[in-house]
Amino acid sequence: MDTTGAGALVKALEDVGCEVIFGMPGGAILPAYDPLLDSVKIRHVLVRHEQGAGHAAQGYAQATGRVGVCMATSGPGATNLVTPLADAYMDSVPVVAVTGQVARSVIGTDAFQEADIRSITLPITKHSFQVTDPADIPAVIAEAFALAASGRPGPVLVDLPKDVQAAPVTYTPAPPADRRRPAVSPVQVRKAAQLIATARRPVFYVGGGVIRSGAARALFQLATRTGIPVVTTLMARGAFPDSHPQHLGMPGMHGTVPAVAALQRSDLLIALGTRFDDRVTGSLPHFAPDAAVVHADIDPAEISKNRRADVPIVGDCRDVIAALNAVVTATADLTSWWEYLNGLRTSFPLGYDWPADGALAPQHVIERLSTIAGPEAIYTSGVGQHQMWAAQYVKYERPASFINSGGLGTMGFAVPAAMGAQVGAPDRVVWAIDGDGCFQMTNQELTTCAIEGIPIKVAIINNGNLGMVRQWQNLFYGGRYSHTRLNTHNRLPDFVKLADAMGCAGLRCSDRSEVDAVITEAMAVRDRPVVVDFVVGQDAQVWPMVAAGTGNDEIMAARGIRPLFDEEDE
Amino acid sequence: MTTHSLSMSLRNEQGGLARVVVLFSSRGVGVERLSLRPAGPGGLFLLDVEVALPPGRSPAQLVEQLRRLVDVREVRHTDEELELGA
């Protein structure tokens, strides 16, 4: 087939199964946009800012398990993708970014809208290509997709100089990609099974890799067969049903007391697709001091990075857990372990106080949202207090139902990620649980949603402040609230009017008695996006909390209450 | 700081060397000596490098991080006191 580089690009994207591109055209990517107009297989969603395109590709990828694609022009278009690429790198999200570049003849001359995006993104991509021969385009696109989706997933950049897009070329399909996964060592699996058989206080420490690899069902089988407690990290919420009695919740800085205690008091961590992030471990020397560690991960560079593994297992979680299921037969008597953990569960359940001034409790809003929208919905969040409450108070029952920015902690993630998730899962209700600070960073994509028929729902947990920063200022800076007040309680902006201006339904709720009715009203809006401004109290704090840099034993169930620390003192 | 010698086979088109060097810089690894030369067919290069690791960082982990790079075809420790795979 005789075509151009641009035609080859579109054909190659069709051939690898790309069904949607989130992007924005500009000078250096113009040739690629011309054949895109004629593609019947690829939908293009015209975003309002390239960052939105990148996060939408992430949301799409996480909702569907497929590779998300974003496209931008050279220079500022490409640099606006840097944050989503860094985010996708940290959270192992398969994304391919296609960027225009200035013509080969002027690369390196500081040409108009020239930025060396390949170099800029070196440390935040799995790999990046700059195509210099149009004949290479099909193979590069095929390799980019294979790289993004295989092994530990992640972002890949393909940079296309404008003259390469315009050059005539004959399209030759790329050979199918190699989809083999690394073999799991049966020796290591047997060693792990031996430890599991004798441990008195084992715990499954489940990370996002279990979701990425589609291993939730296998995990359910392994966990229920063994009766071992399960904790799911921020990236793994939904990998094991919240309703299951073996699930102790989320560990980490804002984890539940029993989940944190399960790690701290454990004699065997069975870590699956997780990377011992500092937000989970707290101070490393004080983390799970008595535990042996089985660590399974597809990325050998993560094993023994922060905590030495006694039994390292390199492999895809699907394969590792299947192998464990085949050999794990017995466990020790876990009765006293469960008695201890259930005691903590009873004494220190997740909970919150209603603000004394009669303001709406943000946790209540999220609890009701979870109940009314249910576990079949997809929830996204930004970063901050609302994100932690979304992790704590939404009940997740299935994988890929919570999409958030864990590793990079990108404010503004929720709205564009929800847009991408809704495109990938058009039959599901998608709720973006957002903060008033986060929302103001990326809400322009609501216009995109309104125009493109992407009916996401946004719950702004509007506490008038950069809430998590304010919480730290309250706890660690003597209550000196330096530059955290956003004035959103003074309706600057007025989110209802803003929603209306962007073609969305806008609702507001500031009273407990109205919460259910407003959520139900929002659920009934199906023909356009809907934004609910939940005006909540500014003083609510996220508890429990392990203060940064301290050991997990110092977890505070609430201010001044240290259940594990006190117990040791006595 | 501990010093270690690594030797890798590198595809050095499109900034392969830059990717290795940026990895060192991102991970807080110092470069004390570096030499690059063409090696064999297929556009492969041999990169010998002496690196300084911050305390607590293992060379085995650095090797795994280098292996993640698509352009790095092979990495070897060349100093003898290293405990590979420990």
XYZ file of C-alpha atoms in Angstrom:
656
model
C 0.000 0.000 0.000
C 1.494 3.335 -1.080
C 0.909 6.048 1.438
C 2.751 8.657 3.491
C 4.445 8.379 6.860
C 1.270 9.824 8.354
C -0.896 7.288 6.544
C 1.406 4.542 7.759
C 1.065 5.851 11.320
C -2.729 5.732 11.254
C -2.746 2.311 9.590
C -0.199 0.987 12.079
C -2.273 2.286 15.004
C -5.349 0.572 13.528
C -3.379 -2.639 13.076
C -2.337 -2.769 16.742
C -5.953 -2.335 17.808
C -5.970 1.325 18.836
C -9.614 2.442 19.011
C -9.271 5.890 20.525
C -6.694 8.674 20.594
C -6.864 11.568 23.020
C -5.044 14.450 21.431
C -4.695 17.929 20.106
C -3.259 18.884 16.706
C -0.630 21.522 16.017
C 1.956 22.443 13.400
C 4.365 19.530 13.573
C 1.707 16.796 13.914
C -0.583 18.252 11.186
C 0.308 15.629 8.560
C -0.763 12.829 10.934
C -4.113 14.465 11.578
C -5.019 14.474 7.869
C -5.426 10.687 7.391
C -6.841 10.444 10.931
C -9.914 12.296 9.638
C -10.668 9.317 7.383
C -10.075 6.535 9.906
C -13.267 4.663 10.735
C -11.561 2.467 13.318
C -10.031 5.188 15.469
C -12.027 7.730 17.412
C -10.172 10.963 18.167
C -11.157 12.903 21.269
C -10.064 16.533 20.954
C -8.928 17.612 24.407
C -8.516 21.161 25.668
C -5.024 20.661 27.074
C -2.472 17.959 26.259
C -2.133 17.041 29.942
C -5.782 16.042 29.772
C -4.994 13.814 26.792
C -2.266 12.031 28.725
C -4.342 11.418 31.857
C -7.314 10.374 29.710
C -5.085 7.786 28.018
C -4.127 6.570 31.515
C -7.768 6.390 32.619
C -8.693 4.514 29.451
C -5.795 2.100 29.915
C -6.649 1.363 33.531
C -10.372 0.935 32.902
C -9.858 -1.409 29.944
C -6.487 -3.080 30.501
C -5.489 -1.946 27.005
C -2.842 0.513 25.850
C -3.975 4.149 26.061
C -2.907 6.516 23.291
C -2.375 10.265 23.374
C -1.128 12.583 20.647
C 0.327 16.074 20.653
C 2.352 18.398 18.550
C 5.998 19.305 19.080
C 7.385 21.715 21.666
C 4.773 22.805 24.200
C 2.304 20.144 23.061
C 4.871 17.487 23.868
C 6.080 19.070 27.116
C 2.466 19.228 28.329
C 2.539 15.424 28.186
C 5.465 15.204 30.597
C 3.337 14.997 33.759
C 1.072 12.196 32.475
C 4.099 10.263 31.206
C 5.813 10.581 34.588
C 2.564 9.542 36.255
C 2.180 6.502 33.982
C 5.794 5.549 34.644
C 5.332 5.626 38.416
C 2.031 3.715 38.355
C 3.001 1.285 35.554
C 0.231 2.317 33.170
C 0.558 1.229 29.519
C 0.449 4.404 27.428
C 1.826 5.310 24.006
C 2.370 9.009 23.340
C 2.777 10.094 19.723
C 4.353 13.521 19.313
C 5.101 15.627 16.284
C 8.633 16.941 15.906
C 10.158 19.637 13.713
C 11.529 18.449 10.364
C 14.731 16.392 10.384
C 16.630 19.150 8.586
C 16.077 21.659 11.418
C 16.284 19.374 14.485
C 18.845 20.889 16.819
C 18.540 24.438 15.468
C 16.084 25.750 18.099
C 13.393 25.779 15.425
C 9.899 27.088 16.190
C 8.142 24.763 18.672
C 11.176 22.545 18.927
C 11.747 20.671 22.166
C 13.926 17.604 22.548
C 11.052 15.598 24.015
C 12.890 12.322 23.676
C 15.640 13.538 25.978
C 13.202 15.303 28.286
C 11.281 12.081 28.825
C 14.278 9.724 29.104
C 13.895 9.028 32.837
C 10.071 8.781 32.762
C 9.455 6.414 29.861
C 10.172 2.743 29.331
C 11.551 3.722 25.967
C 11.284 6.487 23.423
C 11.646 6.421 19.681
C 12.367 9.129 17.188
C 11.506 7.844 13.739
C 13.890 9.027 11.031
C 12.813 6.687 8.229
C 9.091 6.551 7.363
C 9.456 2.886 6.416
C 10.121 2.146 10.119
C 6.785 3.519 11.325
C 4.743 0.250 11.388
C 7.476 -1.632 13.237
C 8.061 1.215 15.698
C 4.350 1.526 16.522
C 4.071 -2.238 16.977
C 7.147 -2.279 19.203
C 5.940 0.742 21.179
C 2.618 -0.989 21.944
C 4.333 -4.247 22.837
C 6.791 -2.465 25.138
C 4.069 -0.427 26.839
C 1.939 -3.493 27.593
C 4.533 -6.165 28.305
C 6.565 -6.908 31.405
C 5.997 -4.101 33.856
C 3.664 -1.847 31.850
C 4.554 1.801 31.290
C 4.680 4.740 28.928
C 6.447 4.780 25.567
C 7.018 7.866 23.426
C 7.099 7.935 19.614
C 8.435 11.208 18.211
C 7.746 11.827 14.518
C 9.472 14.630 12.601
C 7.031 16.464 10.347
C 8.835 15.616 7.095
C 8.872 11.916 8.049
C 5.088 12.084 8.380
C 4.834 13.736 4.958
C 7.259 11.463 3.085
C 5.910 8.862 0.655
C 6.289 5.270 1.805
C 5.012 1.800 1.092
C 3.161 0.343 4.074
C 4.483 -3.005 5.219
C 2.672 -4.512 8.224
C 4.865 -5.267 11.218
C 5.178 -8.899 12.332
C 3.087 -9.773 15.401
C 4.736 -8.925 18.708
C 6.219 -11.557 20.992
C 3.789 -11.949 23.893
C 5.712 -14.488 25.962
C 5.985 -13.898 29.679
C 9.028 -14.852 31.749
C 8.903 -18.348 33.243
C 8.391 -18.487 36.995
C 11.031 -20.418 38.913
C 9.372 -23.513 40.431
C 12.173 -23.661 43.008
C 11.339 -20.190 44.309
C 7.614 -20.973 44.310
C 8.249 -24.096 46.397
C 10.371 -22.105 48.848
C 7.547 -19.599 49.169
C 5.027 -22.371 49.722
C 7.187 -23.796 52.524
C 7.267 -20.430 54.293
C 3.517 -20.039 53.813
C 2.926 -23.494 55.288
C 4.705 -22.716 58.560
C 4.121 -18.985 59.107
C 2.070 -18.134 62.196
C 1.325 -14.544 61.204
C 1.330 -14.388 57.402
C -0.257 -11.603 55.351
C -0.822 -11.024 51.640
C 0.578 -7.564 50.888
C -1.137 -6.919 47.548
C -0.053 -4.177 45.148
C -1.169 -2.712 41.845
C 0.671 -5.413 39.890
C -2.131 -7.817 40.778
C -4.589 -5.538 38.977
C -2.286 -4.828 36.021
C -1.691 -8.524 35.447
C -5.340 -9.527 35.801
C -4.562 -11.756 38.775
C -7.423 -10.770 41.093
C -9.369 -13.982 40.554
C -6.312 -16.150 41.200
C -5.572 -14.108 44.326
C -9.107 -14.644 45.580
C -8.651 -18.379 45.193
C -5.267 -18.399 46.960
C -6.426 -16.151 49.788
C -9.666 -17.980 50.490
C -7.989 -21.394 50.318
C -5.343 -20.394 52.850
C -7.376 -18.101 55.099
C -4.473 -15.655 55.232
C -5.288 -11.964 55.865
C -5.129 -9.603 52.881
C -4.212 -5.925 52.687
C -4.523 -3.944 49.442
C -2.402 -0.875 48.762
C -3.703 2.358 47.243
C -2.936 0.999 43.763
C -4.536 -2.348 44.544
C -7.879 -1.236 45.951
C -10.414 -3.608 44.409
C -7.927 -6.418 43.801
C -9.650 -8.243 46.663
C -13.260 -7.512 47.646
C -13.647 -5.051 50.510
C -16.665 -7.006 51.709
C -14.624 -10.163 52.285
C -13.872 -10.859 55.974
C -10.216 -11.646 55.211
C -9.692 -8.138 53.874
C -8.226 -5.744 56.444
C -8.193 -2.724 54.149
C -5.419 -0.454 52.960
C -2.037 -0.296 54.711
C 0.232 2.729 54.811
C 0.286 6.343 55.867
C -3.526 6.532 55.913
C -4.214 2.836 56.182
C -6.467 1.078 58.649
C -5.051 0.093 62.034
C -5.551 -3.657 61.428
C -3.949 -3.473 57.944
C -0.907 -1.616 59.292
C -0.694 -3.979 62.264
C -0.957 -6.997 59.971
C 2.231 -5.861 58.234
C 4.027 -4.699 61.391
C 3.352 -7.817 63.466
C 3.664 -10.267 60.596
C 6.187 -13.088 60.462
C 5.705 -13.498 56.686
C 4.907 -10.835 54.106
C 3.729 -12.356 50.852
C 4.229 -9.286 48.682
C 2.565 -9.542 45.280
C 3.130 -6.914 42.573
C 4.060 -4.204 45.025
C 7.159 -2.115 45.562
C 7.433 -1.372 49.283
C 6.700 2.294 48.667
C 7.601 4.687 51.475
C 3.931 5.569 51.910
C 3.332 1.932 52.853
C 6.451 1.062 54.813
C 6.951 4.247 56.806
C 10.453 4.293 58.267
C 12.124 1.266 56.650
C 14.228 0.147 59.633
C 11.018 -0.055 61.688
C 8.934 -1.788 58.995
C 7.633 -5.293 59.731
C 10.667 -6.113 61.885
C 9.882 -9.807 62.441
C 8.760 -10.698 58.945
C 10.369 -12.911 56.369
C 9.590 -11.632 52.875
C 8.363 -13.414 49.781
C 8.416 -10.801 47.012
C 6.903 -11.552 43.615
C 7.215 -8.923 40.899
C 7.580 -8.814 37.133
C 10.341 -6.217 37.520
C 13.480 -7.709 39.100
C 14.751 -4.183 39.818
C 11.968 -3.740 42.395
C 12.825 -6.867 44.353
C 14.997 -6.137 47.388
C 15.090 -2.413 46.442
C 13.684 -1.159 49.748
C 13.381 -4.367 51.760
C 15.483 -7.469 51.262
C 13.453 -10.413 49.992
C 14.109 -13.827 51.514
C 12.359 -15.474 48.585
C 12.436 -13.345 45.426
C 10.157 -14.512 42.621
C 10.419 -12.809 39.243
C 7.275 -13.177 37.204
C 3.871 -11.929 36.194
C 1.513 -12.042 39.189
C -0.968 -14.166 37.234
C 1.685 -16.829 36.735
C 3.168 -16.582 40.225
C -0.186 -16.819 41.995
C -1.287 -19.677 39.727
C 1.936 -21.489 40.585
C 1.393 -20.866 44.303
C -2.168 -22.121 43.998
C -0.813 -25.358 42.589
C 1.620 -26.056 45.442
C 0.328 -24.338 48.579
C -1.576 -26.933 50.545
C -1.523 -26.277 54.255
C -1.067 -23.336 56.552
C -0.340 -23.207 60.247
C -3.108 -22.524 62.726
C -3.924 -18.823 62.272
C -6.494 -18.602 65.048
C -4.515 -16.405 67.435
C -3.336 -14.199 64.561
C -6.927 -13.617 63.513
C -7.981 -13.004 67.112
C -5.383 -10.263 67.381
C -6.330 -8.664 64.044
C -10.062 -8.930 64.615
C -9.579 -7.323 68.005
C -7.959 -4.335 66.312
C -10.686 -4.303 63.694
C -13.293 -4.056 66.436
C -11.399 -1.505 68.526
C -10.206 0.720 65.689
C -12.685 0.703 62.819
C -12.479 3.402 60.164
C -14.587 6.285 61.361
C -14.965 9.997 61.590
C -16.550 12.703 63.708
C -19.090 15.157 62.440
C -17.756 18.731 62.476
C -18.947 20.607 65.587
C -19.995 23.607 63.509
C -22.612 21.580 61.637
C -20.629 21.484 58.395
C -20.948 18.516 56.090
C -18.505 15.648 56.766
C -16.587 14.821 53.569
C -16.308 11.163 54.574
C -20.102 10.919 54.729
C -20.422 12.247 51.178
C -18.026 9.609 49.876
C -19.673 6.819 51.878
C -23.060 7.712 50.427
C -21.606 8.019 46.926
C -20.201 4.512 47.281
C -23.516 3.140 48.502
C -25.641 4.812 45.840
C -23.321 4.421 42.817
C -22.239 0.939 43.948
C -19.281 -1.310 43.179
C -19.994 -1.570 39.448
C -19.121 2.105 39.018
C -15.598 3.336 38.290
C -14.165 5.901 40.692
C -11.254 8.183 39.924
C -9.646 10.705 42.227
C -7.164 13.511 42.323
C -4.558 13.755 45.059
C -4.991 14.812 48.646
C -7.497 14.305 51.431
C -10.359 13.440 49.075
C -8.164 10.759 47.481
C -7.493 9.120 50.830
C -11.175 9.247 51.770
C -12.010 7.795 48.346
C -9.570 4.972 49.115
C -10.996 4.456 52.614
C -14.739 5.008 52.280
C -15.637 3.708 48.824
C -16.221 -0.044 48.999
C -14.368 -1.636 46.111
C -15.395 -5.084 45.056
C -13.661 -5.525 41.705
C -10.295 -4.669 40.138
C -9.819 -1.492 38.080
C -12.723 0.236 39.800
C -10.468 2.803 41.500
C -8.187 4.826 39.246
C -5.925 7.358 40.909
C -2.468 8.837 40.837
C -0.504 6.896 43.428
C 3.224 7.169 42.846
C 3.541 10.619 41.345
C 0.648 12.128 43.276
C -0.591 14.312 40.437
C -3.213 16.866 41.436
C -5.746 17.302 38.648
C -5.738 13.639 37.645
C -9.399 12.871 38.382
C -11.387 14.665 35.660
C -9.305 13.704 32.596
C -8.767 10.158 33.931
C -12.531 9.826 34.379
C -12.995 11.029 30.795
C -10.659 8.313 29.516
C -12.226 5.659 31.752
C -15.713 6.573 30.526
C -14.614 6.290 26.892
C -13.157 2.855 27.646
C -16.169 1.734 29.680
C -19.164 3.558 28.196
C -21.686 1.368 30.020
C -20.368 2.089 33.493
C -21.088 5.037 35.731
C -17.846 6.959 36.233
C -17.464 9.225 39.256
C -14.492 11.548 39.577
C -14.052 12.236 43.279
C -12.081 15.453 43.204
C -10.872 18.219 45.468
C -11.551 21.896 44.941
C -7.823 22.450 44.391
C -7.360 19.541 41.995
C -10.525 20.372 40.070
C -9.229 23.822 39.196
C -6.174 22.332 37.519
C -7.836 20.265 34.774
C -11.592 20.938 34.745
C -11.389 22.300 31.188
C -11.805 18.715 29.998
C -15.437 18.878 31.107
C -16.014 20.901 27.953
C -14.438 18.058 26.005
C -16.753 15.608 27.797
C -19.830 17.744 27.075
C -19.017 18.018 23.370
C -17.923 14.423 22.900
C -20.839 12.866 24.782
C -18.767 11.541 27.677
C -21.168 11.806 30.643
C -18.791 11.614 33.610
C -19.890 12.661 37.079
C -17.718 14.826 39.296
C -18.032 15.103 43.067
C -16.013 18.088 44.224
C -15.185 17.610 47.891
C -14.980 21.349 48.392
C -13.351 22.169 51.713
C -12.188 25.579 50.561
C -8.534 24.728 50.984
C -5.638 22.646 49.805
C -6.855 20.235 52.429
C -3.997 17.780 52.819
C -1.422 20.555 52.930
C -3.589 22.335 55.480
C -3.754 19.128 57.540
C 0.061 18.973 57.622
C 0.226 22.660 58.509
C -2.183 21.931 61.344
C -0.212 18.944 62.612
C 3.379 19.876 61.903
C 3.575 23.656 61.359
C 1.744 24.867 64.459
C -1.469 25.661 62.604
C 0.170 28.354 60.467
C -1.926 28.083 57.315
C 0.465 29.460 54.762
C -1.209 29.891 51.361
C -3.596 26.956 51.493
C -6.900 28.842 51.467
C -8.474 28.718 48.014
C -11.579 30.843 48.648
C -13.732 28.248 46.968
C -16.136 28.510 49.914
C -16.680 32.087 48.797
C -17.679 30.729 45.393
C -14.503 31.813 43.704
C -15.142 30.217 41.353
C -18.767 29.252 41.604
C -18.528 25.590 40.576
C -22.223 25.340 39.683
C -21.972 28.259 37.285
C -18.689 26.924 35.961
C -20.297 23.545 35.271
C -23.165 25.259 33.514
C -20.758 27.334 31.407
C -19.036 24.152 30.266
C -22.213 22.391 29.163
C -22.578 20.276 32.290
C -25.291 19.957 34.889
C -24.242 21.751 38.061
C -25.533 20.859 41.525
C -24.618 21.935 45.022
C -24.993 20.291 48.407
C -23.934 21.623 51.782
C -26.331 19.875 54.123
C -26.363 16.321 55.391
C -30.068 15.946 54.741
C -29.605 16.667 51.029
C -26.683 14.359 50.266
C -28.630 11.306 49.099
C -31.088 13.321 47.042
C -28.346 15.242 45.258
C -26.362 12.093 44.474
C -29.528 10.450 43.171
C -30.246 13.511 41.047
C -26.702 13.386 39.650
C -27.091 9.670 38.887
C -30.167 10.475 36.827
C -28.262 12.849 34.527
C -27.197 10.716 31.580
C -27.045 13.058 28.627
C -24.177 15.261 29.794
C -21.533 15.475 32.478
C -22.603 16.525 35.939
C -20.666 18.381 38.605
C -21.704 18.358 42.253
C -20.176 20.965 44.530
C -20.198 19.278 47.944
C -19.400 22.100 50.338
C -17.789 20.371 53.319
C -16.083 21.511 56.501
C -12.529 22.731 56.240
C -11.213 21.063 59.384
C -11.861 17.395 58.635
C -8.647 15.383 58.736
C -7.590 12.072 57.285
C -7.137 9.417 59.963
C -5.518 7.041 60.731
C -2.108 8.526 59.995
C 1.510 7.467 60.190
C 3.455 10.725 60.219
C 6.070 10.919 57.461
C 9.429 9.495 58.502
C 8.134 7.642 61.561
C 7.702 3.918 61.985
C 4.364 2.258 61.310
C 4.122 1.309 65.003
C 3.450 4.959 65.694
C 0.254 4.913 63.682
C -2.315 7.273 65.125
C -5.899 6.040 64.892
C -6.852 9.617 65.611
C -4.911 12.556 66.957
C -2.852 11.353 69.944
C -4.181 7.781 69.881
C -1.429 5.260 69.134
C -2.887 1.759 69.343
C 0.252 -0.202 68.468
C 2.758 2.081 70.204
C 0.796 2.100 73.483
C 0.439 -1.628 73.428
C 4.215 -2.048 73.249
C 4.758 0.334 76.141
C 2.535 -1.561 78.470
C 30.422 5.488 48.361
C 31.547 2.197 46.871
C 33.056 1.880 43.425
C 32.055 -0.797 40.958
C 32.907 -1.659 37.378
C 30.227 -2.534 34.884
C 30.459 -3.538 31.280
C 27.531 -3.426 28.925
C 26.611 -4.096 25.360
C 24.686 -1.125 24.075
C 22.680 -0.221 21.018
C 23.835 3.353 20.664
C 21.442 4.813 18.154
C 19.004 7.533 19.164
C 20.585 8.410 22.454
C 21.209 4.975 23.932
C 24.218 6.334 25.820
C 22.139 9.263 27.065
C 19.579 6.862 28.495
C 22.264 5.019 30.485
C 23.834 8.223 31.748
C 20.461 9.712 32.712
C 19.660 6.542 34.650
C 22.878 7.011 36.627
C 22.033 10.639 37.286
C 18.381 9.914 38.254
C 19.406 7.187 40.678
C 22.174 9.189 42.346
C 24.974 7.109 40.860
C 28.321 8.845 40.211
C 30.292 8.119 37.045
C 34.045 8.006 37.627
C 35.247 6.528 34.363
C 33.509 5.766 31.107
C 34.596 4.407 27.767
C 32.580 3.579 24.688
C 33.727 1.761 21.600
C 32.125 -0.033 18.657
C 31.941 -3.769 19.216
C 31.067 -6.233 16.562
C 28.316 -6.121 13.968
C 24.760 -4.840 14.327
C 25.674 -1.355 15.526
C 26.432 -2.572 19.049
C 28.842 -0.726 21.295
C 30.743 -1.793 24.357
C 30.385 0.535 27.319
C 32.757 0.147 30.255
C 31.909 2.281 33.224
C 33.140 2.723 36.755
C 30.385 3.958 39.026
C 30.224 5.220 42.599
C 27.165 4.015 44.506
C 25.708 5.881 47.468
C 25.678 3.960 50.758
C 23.001 1.297 50.958
C 22.588 0.899 47.204
C 23.421 -2.467 45.761
C 25.189 -2.892 42.430
C 22.928 -5.878 41.707
C 19.926 -3.577 41.765
C 21.642 -1.064 39.489
C 22.306 -3.896 37.052
C 18.590 -4.784 37.077
C 17.676 -1.158 36.470
C 20.088 -1.038 33.524
C 18.565 -4.238 32.159
C 15.204 -2.480 31.970
C 16.623 -0.219 29.244
C 15.705 -1.404 25.781
C 19.020 -0.243 24.348
C 21.072 -2.200 26.887
C 21.508 -5.703 25.508
C 23.714 -7.143 28.230
C 25.221 -5.986 31.530
C 28.071 -7.636 33.408
C 29.831 -6.873 36.633
C 33.476 -6.842 35.976
C 34.805 -6.458 39.473
C 35.391 -9.614 41.328
C 34.349 -8.808 44.856
C 30.779 -8.170 43.707
C 28.202 -10.613 44.916
C 25.898 -10.871 41.955
C 22.403 -12.016 42.667
C 22.944 -11.843 46.428
